[in-house]
Amino acid sequence: MLRASVTRVLHTHLATRPHPFSLTTRFGLPLLVLVCLATSARADVGLLLGEPYGRGSGYNPTGHISVYLSRVCAETPSMLRRCRTDEAGSVISRYNHIPPVDWVAIPLIPYLYAVDDASEAPTFADPEQVRALRDRYRARHLADFEPVRRVTKVHDWVQLVGSAYDRQNVVFTIRTTVEQDDALIDAFNASDNRARFNLLFENCADFARDLINRYYLPQALHANRIGDLGFTTPKHVSKMFVRYAQRHPELALQTFIVPQIPGNRPHSDRARGVLESLVRMKRYAIPLAVVQPWVSVGLAAGYLTTGRFNPQRHAPLVLSPIEVQGRAHAAVRNPPAP
């Protein structure tokens, strides 16, 4: 209906104007752009698969995973609400060393770039600039948030903002309904947000799996009993999310990459599963091959049969900060009907 109406208007004006090209440029093209935005707009839930970085990635290369919600925003880091039209959604995750809470919600753009608007995000930022951006955001928005005030080590609280300065994020999103998002808001606001982090059994991947299973895709995500030895890892949660969405085209899976902003750290590494780490990382693979070659063969077989997944292959788009914000704003301003 909308497209037909626009077409009739354009045809009427083109028939009465002597310079149709000029009219299309001034009038028709902006309208067509608005039509395209309106028809492609959506409310999403997504996974942000953050690649591992720094010295710790040599021992634990599983990375980090958080949940992005385009229609759910943070009234405070521990209180949720529906987004306003000028907002871009939020990122929710479980963190270690952020006592006494289990989860924290941060607006999308600050989570990625430590700024309020994507136009302020630098294209290159050295460690001093990144530190200044994070300190400024904390002073403006997190000074009254008690869990951050309790943190004594800088590297603990900075995991909440400026993710793109440390790592590349691969993002996978699917459509949501108003009812699903509202149910999550009500449940999280009423929950006992008490610290539960445990590296093996209550980590960020367990949190993302439980959230998606409970509110959006019942029982769709699970741990890999072979490839990850029964532990939940960010990469396998992403793999299950993508495969479920591919079997259900109505969810309209979309994927893209939020690249790492250069200057602060060396480029992050690819996220790996448990057996993949043992097989592909020299610090683990060589000692195992020397001590017990058959164990290495078994691990390799387990990884090849159950653990392979290349997140980058599923994400053809690489988005700039402005493009990330534009996509998120479109989803909030033109949500699907309930």
CSV table of C-alpha atoms in Angstrom, one decimal, residues 103 182-192 214-215:
chain,number,residue,atom,x,y,z
A,103,TRP,CA,24.4,-8.6,34.9
A,182,ASP,CA,8.4,-6.8,27.6
A,183,ALA,CA,8.6,-10.1,29.3
A,184,LEU,CA,12.4,-9.8,29.5
A,185,ILE,CA,12.1,-6.3,30.9
A,186,ASP,CA,9.6,-7.3,33.6
A,187,ALA,CA,11.5,-10.4,34.6
A,188,PHE,CA,14.9,-8.7,34.8
A,189,ASN,CA,13.7,-5.7,36.7
A,190,ALA,CA,12.0,-8.1,39.3
A,191,SER,CA,15.0,-10.5,39.5
A,192,ASP,CA,17.6,-10.8,42.2
A,214,ARG,CA,14.0,-18.3,28.2
A,215,TYR,CA,12.7,-15.3,26.3
